[in-house]
Short mmCIF file of C-alpha atoms in Angstrom, two decimals:
data_model
loop_
_atom_site.label_atom_id
_atom_site.label_comp_id
_atom_site.label_asym_id
_atom_site.label_seq_id
_atom_site.Cartn_x
_atom_site.Cartn_y
_atom_site.Cartn_z
CA UNK A 84 79.85 160.80 38.93
CA UNK A 85 77.94 159.16 36.18
CA UNK A 86 74.71 161.21 34.30
CA UNK A 87 73.26 157.67 35.72
CA UNK A 88 74.29 158.55 39.27
CA UNK A 89 73.63 162.05 39.26
CA UNK A 90 69.64 161.21 37.79
CA UNK A 91 69.32 158.93 41.14
CA UNK A 92 70.58 161.69 43.35
CA UNK A 93 67.44 164.00 41.53
CA UNK A 94 65.03 161.39 42.35
CA UNK A 95 65.54 160.40 45.57
CA UNK A 96 65.55 164.49 46.45
CA UNK A 97 62.37 164.97 44.92
CA UNK A 98 61.04 161.49 47.09
CA UNK A 99 62.15 163.89 50.01
CA UNK A 100 61.03 166.82 48.75
CA UNK A 101 57.57 165.73 48.43
CA UNK A 102 57.38 163.56 51.62
CA UNK A 103 58.79 166.45 54.33
CA UNK A 104 55.29 168.46 54.22
CA UNK A 105 53.47 165.00 55.83
CA UNK A 106 56.60 163.94 57.70
CA UNK A 107 56.11 167.40 59.87
CA UNK A 108 52.87 167.29 59.68
CA UNK A 109 51.57 163.93 60.81
CA UNK A 110 54.40 164.80 63.98
CA UNK A 111 52.60 167.32 64.90
CA UNK A 112 49.54 165.55 64.76
CA UNK A 113 50.95 162.05 66.55
CA UNK A 114 51.97 165.12 69.80
CA UNK A 115 48.40 166.33 69.44
CA UNK A 116 46.97 162.57 69.65
CA UNK A 117 48.80 162.12 72.29
CA UNK A 118 47.91 164.66 74.09
CA UNK A 119 44.22 164.23 73.47
CA UNK A 120 44.42 159.88 74.38
CA UNK A 121 45.79 160.91 77.79
CA UNK A 122 43.43 163.81 78.01
CA UNK A 123 41.19 160.58 77.01
CA UNK A 124 42.61 158.11 79.48
CA UNK A 125 42.97 160.06 82.23
CA UNK A 126 39.21 160.74 82.34
CA UNK A 127 37.82 156.62 80.99
CA UNK A 128 39.64 155.87 84.39
CA UNK A 129 39.00 158.21 87.35
CA UNK A 130 35.12 156.77 87.05
CA UNK A 131 34.08 154.36 89.01
CA UNK A 132 32.75 151.77 87.25
CA UNK A 133 34.33 148.38 87.07
CA UNK A 134 31.51 147.25 84.79
CA UNK A 135 33.29 145.09 81.62
CA UNK A 136 31.76 147.58 78.81
CA UNK A 137 33.99 150.25 81.76
CA UNK A 138 37.27 147.23 80.29
CA UNK A 139 35.64 146.77 76.54
CA UNK A 140 36.20 150.23 76.13
CA UNK A 141 39.57 150.38 77.42
CA UNK A 142 40.68 147.96 75.99
CA UNK A 143 39.38 149.63 72.68
CA UNK A 144 40.98 152.17 73.07
CA UNK A 145 44.03 150.54 74.01
CA UNK A 146 44.23 148.78 70.77
CA UNK A 147 42.81 152.62 69.33
CA UNK A 148 46.47 153.76 70.45
CA UNK A 149 48.60 150.80 69.47
CA UNK A 150 47.42 151.04 65.83
CA UNK A 151 47.72 154.40 65.45
CA UNK A 152 51.14 154.89 67.25
CA UNK A 153 52.69 151.68 65.14
CA UNK A 154 50.96 153.71 62.13
CA UNK A 155 52.41 156.66 62.61
CA UNK A 156 56.57 155.28 63.91
CA UNK A 157 56.52 152.73 61.01
CA UNK A 158 55.61 155.67 58.37
CA UNK A 159 58.26 157.98 60.17
CA UNK A 160 61.18 156.15 60.06
CA UNK A 161 60.27 154.98 56.32
CA UNK A 162 60.66 158.66 55.31
CA UNK A 163 64.08 158.49 57.50
CA UNK A 164 65.67 155.18 56.19
CA UNK A 165 64.38 155.65 52.14
CA UNK A 166 67.70 157.28 51.43
CA UNK A 167 68.80 153.74 53.11
CA UNK A 168 66.68 151.13 50.08
CA UNK A 169 66.11 154.46 47.63
CA UNK A 170 68.59 153.80 45.86
CA UNK A 171 68.19 150.73 42.25
CA UNK A 172 69.88 150.09 39.08
CA UNK A 173 68.62 152.13 36.03
CA UNK A 174 65.56 150.54 34.38
CA UNK A 175 64.95 150.64 30.88
CA UNK A 176 61.61 152.04 31.04
CA UNK A 177 62.79 154.93 32.35
CA UNK A 178 62.62 156.72 35.54
CA UNK A 179 58.31 155.37 35.11
CA UNK A 180 59.70 151.43 35.99
CA UNK A 181 61.73 152.70 38.57
CA UNK A 182 59.48 153.67 39.79
CA UNK A 183 56.90 150.81 39.34
CA UNK A 184 59.49 148.05 40.96
CA UNK A 185 59.87 150.17 44.41
CA UNK A 186 56.51 150.65 44.47
CA UNK A 187 56.07 147.58 44.09
CA UNK A 188 58.94 146.73 47.37
CA UNK A 189 56.86 148.27 49.20
CA UNK A 190 54.34 145.59 49.50
CA UNK A 191 56.20 144.50 51.91
CA UNK A 192 57.15 147.57 54.59
CA UNK A 193 53.43 147.81 53.87
CA UNK A 194 52.41 144.65 54.46
CA UNK A 195 53.54 144.34 58.10
CA UNK A 196 53.33 147.99 58.91
CA UNK A 197 49.12 146.91 58.43
CA UNK A 198 49.95 143.00 60.71
CA UNK A 199 52.10 145.74 63.38
CA UNK A 200 47.53 147.12 64.42
CA UNK A 201 45.96 144.66 64.02
CA UNK A 202 46.50 141.54 66.68
CA UNK A 203 44.03 138.86 64.21
CA UNK A 204 44.47 139.25 60.54
CA UNK A 205 41.96 137.81 58.42
CA UNK A 206 41.79 137.18 55.11
CA UNK A 207 39.93 140.44 54.81
CA UNK A 208 42.61 142.27 55.48
CA UNK A 209 44.67 140.52 52.95
CA UNK A 210 42.43 142.12 50.17
CA UNK A 211 41.81 145.23 51.92
CA UNK A 212 46.21 145.36 51.54
CA UNK A 213 45.97 143.94 48.09
CA UNK A 214 43.71 147.18 47.20
CA UNK A 215 45.75 149.41 48.47
CA UNK A 216 48.35 148.90 46.76
CA UNK A 217 47.05 148.90 43.97
CA UNK A 218 45.23 151.65 44.20
CA UNK A 219 49.03 153.36 45.27
CA UNK A 220 50.61 151.91 41.91
CA UNK A 221 47.09 152.94 39.65
CA UNK A 222 48.39 156.90 41.05
CA UNK A 223 51.68 157.01 41.04
CA UNK A 224 50.97 156.29 36.91
CA UNK A 225 48.56 158.72 36.47
CA UNK A 226 45.92 155.74 35.64
CA UNK A 227 42.06 157.40 35.69
CA UNK A 228 40.44 154.41 35.62
CA UNK A 229 36.65 153.77 35.85
CA UNK A 230 37.73 151.25 39.26
CA UNK A 231 39.18 154.22 40.64
CA UNK A 232 36.38 156.48 40.51
CA UNK A 233 34.39 153.74 41.42
CA UNK A 234 36.17 153.41 44.69
CA UNK A 235 35.79 157.33 45.34
CA UNK A 236 32.25 158.04 44.56
CA UNK A 237 32.12 154.94 46.76
CA UNK A 238 34.05 155.68 48.92
CA UNK A 239 31.73 159.88 49.69
CA UNK A 240 28.68 158.09 49.28
CA UNK A 241 29.18 155.55 51.72
CA UNK A 242 30.78 159.11 54.37
CA UNK A 243 27.90 161.04 53.06
CA UNK A 244 24.27 158.18 53.64
CA UNK A 245 26.33 157.28 57.30
CA UNK A 246 26.74 161.29 58.31
CA UNK A 247 22.94 162.08 56.89
CA UNK A 248 21.44 158.89 59.47
CA UNK A 249 24.00 159.75 62.50
CA UNK A 250 22.56 163.21 62.10
CA UNK A 251 18.59 162.02 61.32
CA UNK A 252 20.26 160.19 65.17
CA UNK A 253 21.07 163.06 66.49
CA UNK A 254 17.51 166.12 65.51
CA UNK A 255 15.90 162.74 66.99
CA UNK A 256 17.03 162.62 69.71
CA UNK A 257 17.24 166.42 70.59
CA UNK A 258 13.84 166.17 69.86
CA UNK A 259 12.72 163.93 72.00
CA UNK A 260 14.34 165.63 75.03
CA UNK A 261 14.02 168.76 74.72
CA UNK A 262 10.99 169.17 76.33
CA UNK A 263 12.76 166.81 79.53
CA UNK A 264 16.27 168.35 79.76
CA UNK A 265 15.29 171.82 78.41
CA UNK A 266 17.65 172.80 75.69
CA UNK A 267 19.85 171.14 77.47
CA UNK A 268 22.61 169.19 74.99
CA UNK A 269 23.45 165.29 77.20
CA UNK A 270 26.57 163.55 76.35
CA UNK A 271 24.74 161.82 73.19
CA UNK A 272 23.82 164.82 71.50
CA UNK A 273 28.15 166.08 72.44
CA UNK A 274 29.09 162.43 71.12
CA UNK A 275 26.27 162.96 68.02
CA UNK A 276 27.54 166.17 67.59
CA UNK A 277 31.00 165.26 67.91
CA UNK A 278 30.13 162.68 64.21
CA UNK A 279 28.42 164.70 62.36
CA UNK A 280 30.68 167.58 62.84
CA UNK A 281 34.22 164.44 62.19
CA UNK A 282 31.78 162.73 58.84
CA UNK A 283 31.47 166.67 56.78
CA UNK A 284 35.40 167.40 58.04
CA UNK A 285 35.82 163.92 56.30
CA UNK A 286 33.71 164.95 52.83
CA UNK A 287 35.08 168.04 52.22
CA UNK A 288 38.54 166.66 52.75
CA UNK A 289 37.37 163.67 50.01
CA UNK A 290 36.31 166.59 47.93
CA UNK A 291 39.52 167.84 48.13
CA UNK A 292 40.78 164.78 46.29
CA UNK A 293 38.51 163.61 44.09
CA UNK A 294 39.16 167.50 42.85
CA UNK A 295 43.03 167.41 42.91
CA UNK A 296 42.93 163.66 41.75
CA UNK A 297 40.93 165.53 38.08
CA UNK A 298 43.74 168.08 37.99
CA UNK A 299 45.96 164.84 38.09
CA UNK A 300 48.15 165.99 40.73
CA UNK A 301 48.41 162.47 41.86
CA UNK A 302 51.33 162.89 44.04
CA UNK A 303 49.14 165.33 46.42
CA UNK A 304 46.54 163.06 46.04
CA UNK A 305 48.37 160.55 47.80
CA UNK A 306 49.36 162.84 50.72
CA UNK A 307 45.30 163.69 51.66
CA UNK A 308 44.71 159.65 51.86
CA UNK A 309 47.53 158.97 53.67
CA UNK A 310 46.66 162.03 56.33
CA UNK A 311 43.23 161.32 55.75
CA UNK A 312 43.82 157.83 56.87
CA UNK A 313 45.38 159.55 59.92
CA UNK A 314 43.77 161.61 61.29
CA UNK A 315 40.63 159.33 60.97
CA UNK A 316 42.21 157.07 63.67
CA UNK A 317 42.84 159.37 65.52
CA UNK A 318 39.29 161.14 65.85
CA UNK A 319 37.63 157.42 66.32
CA UNK A 320 40.88 156.45 68.84
CA UNK A 321 39.10 159.20 71.05
CA UNK A 322 35.89 159.35 70.05
CA UNK A 323 33.90 157.63 73.53
#
């Protein structure tokens, strides 16, 4: 075995080791999502309602289920088949150049991955895919440009503002209904509180992502981004 082949095997083993935690956590979380979705759909389908709102809710839940399943299966299959497509010819730029080439090759699978979860592709989807892959490339290369930090801060700001607005709405609803319902929690209050709690959890994850990026731990940062996207899909798909 040549030194170049040994280096390729070592690099591939490193990638496998980095992907194992997400594969285990993602598979477990996917099982929890399937269970929660079955319970949610069982509750909704038992309700005697034939209105358009009820049908639209079922369609939206099915669409969310298809997107989450497509995303999860694509991630799992990608990690399982990585050994077949990870080896490449050594480049003159060293390991960094090889990593850039591998990331560029992953753009097409990412497009297919997102395409399977969206029934009506639009120019906005193409822009989001481009930004997603640019973000991955810059994170792998250790870039801490102003645009990256601006995106992180903007996402955190939007989450904080949205969570505060929902919390304010929940508080006003509680005050207006307190005298009538005698401090009993309504379904609207339960949903609003769930949205506030999920927003707070996402805020903590985003803060952890900022801290990790500030400490220059890029691989962990990418894993947190993937887990954050998966959690967001799971929670908001079964929210109704």
